[in-house]
PDB file of C-alpha atoms in Angstrom:
ATOM      1  CA  MET A 177     132.212 -62.706  66.397  1.00 95.00           C
ATOM      2  CA  LYS A 178     135.209 -60.526  67.261  1.00 97.00           C
ATOM      3  CA  ILE A 179     135.275 -58.262  70.290  1.00 97.00           C
ATOM      4  CA  ILE A 180     138.049 -56.341  72.110  1.00 97.00           C
ATOM      5  CA  TYR A 181     138.673 -57.861  75.574  1.00 97.00           C
ATOM      6  CA  GLN A 182     141.200 -56.272  77.851  1.00 96.00           C
ATOM      7  CA  GLY A 183     142.659 -54.416  74.894  1.00 96.00           C
ATOM      8  CA  GLN A 184     143.097 -57.517  72.697  1.00 97.00           C
ATOM      9  CA  SER A 185     140.909 -58.673  69.716  1.00 97.00           C
ATOM     10  CA  VAL A 186     139.426 -62.095  70.551  1.00 97.00           C
ATOM     11  CA  GLU A 187     136.922 -64.330  68.808  1.00 97.00           C
ATOM     12  CA  THR A 188     133.955 -65.836  70.687  1.00 96.00           C
ATOM     13  CA  ASP A 189     130.665 -67.642  70.018  1.00 96.00           C
ATOM     14  CA  ALA A 190     129.170 -66.236  73.316  1.00 96.00           C
ATOM     15  CA  LYS A 191     125.764 -64.665  72.920  1.00 96.00           C
ATOM     16  CA  THR A 192     125.801 -62.675  76.149  1.00 96.00           C
ATOM     17  CA  VAL A 193     128.439 -60.899  78.458  1.00 96.00           C
ATOM     18  CA  ALA A 194     127.690 -63.460  81.107  1.00 96.00           C
ATOM     19  CA  GLU A 195     128.440 -66.296  78.701  1.00 96.00           C
ATOM     20  CA  PHE A 196     131.691 -64.746  77.623  1.00 97.00           C
ATOM     21  CA  LEU A 197     132.834 -64.218  81.164  1.00 96.00           C
ATOM     22  CA  ALA A 198     131.929 -67.791  82.065  1.00 96.00           C
ATOM     23  CA  GLU A 199     134.178 -68.949  79.141  1.00 95.00           C
ATOM     24  CA  ARG A 200     137.022 -67.196  80.844  1.00 95.00           C
ATOM     25  CA  SER A 201     136.187 -68.309  84.400  1.00 94.00           C
ATOM     26  CA  VAL A 202     135.380 -64.650  85.552  1.00 93.00           C
ATOM     27  CA  ASP A 203     132.876 -64.488  88.373  1.00 92.00           C
ATOM     28  CA  PRO A 204     130.898 -61.192  87.760  1.00 90.00           C
ATOM     29  CA  ALA A 205     130.099 -61.124  91.543  1.00 91.00           C
ATOM     30  CA  ASN A 206     133.690 -60.220  92.129  1.00 91.00           C
ATOM     31  CA  ALA A 207     134.425 -57.905  89.119  1.00 93.00           C
ATOM     32  CA  ILE A 208     133.565 -54.465  87.769  1.00 96.00           C
ATOM     33  CA  VAL A 209     132.653 -54.944  84.048  1.00 96.00           C
ATOM     34  CA  GLU A 210     132.947 -52.065  81.588  1.00 97.00           C
ATOM     35  CA  TYR A 211     131.129 -52.999  78.344  1.00 96.00           C
ATOM     36  CA  SER A 212     131.136 -50.487  75.476  1.00 92.00           C
ATOM     37  CA  GLY A 213     131.555 -47.630  77.900  1.00 93.00           C
ATOM     38  CA  GLU A 214     128.910 -48.693  80.382  1.00 95.00           C
ATOM     39  CA  VAL A 215     130.064 -49.727  83.823  1.00 97.00           C
ATOM     40  CA  TYR A 216     128.369 -52.681  85.660  1.00 96.00           C
ATOM     41  CA  ALA A 217     128.863 -53.031  89.368  1.00 96.00           C
ATOM     42  CA  PRO A 218     129.806 -56.430  90.921  1.00 94.00           C
ATOM     43  CA  GLY A 219     126.927 -58.833  91.045  1.00 91.00           C
ATOM     44  CA  SER A 220     125.101 -57.059  88.120  1.00 93.00           C
ATOM     45  CA  ASP A 221     122.942 -59.480  86.102  1.00 93.00           C
ATOM     46  CA  LEU A 222     124.716 -59.725  82.809  1.00 94.00           C
ATOM     47  CA  CYS A 223     122.760 -62.636  81.416  1.00 94.00           C
ATOM     48  CA  ALA A 224     120.466 -60.445  79.378  1.00 90.00           C
ATOM     49  CA  LEU A 225     123.209 -58.214  78.154  1.00 94.00           C
ATOM     50  CA  PRO A 226     123.796 -59.294  74.494  1.00 96.00           C
ATOM     51  CA  LEU A 227     127.408 -59.422  73.277  1.00 96.00           C
ATOM     52  CA  GLU A 228     127.693 -57.445  70.038  1.00 95.00           C
ATOM     53  CA  ASP A 229     130.355 -57.766  67.299  1.00 96.00           C
ATOM     54  CA  GLY A 230     133.177 -55.182  67.621  1.00 96.00           C
ATOM     55  CA  ALA A 231     132.220 -54.309  71.341  1.00 95.00           C
ATOM     56  CA  THR A 232     134.762 -53.538  73.900  1.00 97.00           C
ATOM     57  CA  LEU A 233     134.894 -55.453  77.340  1.00 97.00           C
ATOM     58  CA  ASP A 234     137.102 -54.724  80.161  1.00 97.00           C
ATOM     59  CA  VAL A 235     136.998 -56.598  83.562  1.00 97.00           C
ATOM     60  CA  PHE A 236     138.446 -55.379  86.809  1.00 95.00           C
ATOM     61  CA  LYS A 237     138.570 -58.113  89.491  1.00 88.00           C
ATOM     62  CA  LEU A 238     138.137 -57.164  92.979  1.00 80.00           C
ATOM     63  CA  THR A 239     140.719 -58.313  95.494  1.00 78.00           C
ATOM     64  CA  ALA A 240     141.104 -57.900  99.279  1.00 71.00           C
ATOM     65  CA  GLY A 241     144.160 -56.529 100.695  1.00 68.00           C
ATOM     66  CA  GLY A 242     145.642 -54.118 102.974  1.00 58.00           C
TER      67      GLY A 242
END
């Protein structure tokens, strides 16, 4: 299937948002995820969230700093 990830069209075989993030070594415990307009806080359970063809997915990684 094809989705829009970080503004780029990508192909994936992932079935869920969690699987897709794991493919890209993104830890959802340290990221804010916006999936098709819905925002998920760090640590949200994304295992049951099905990835849909044509969906948009943006990830914002949290970093500490001062």
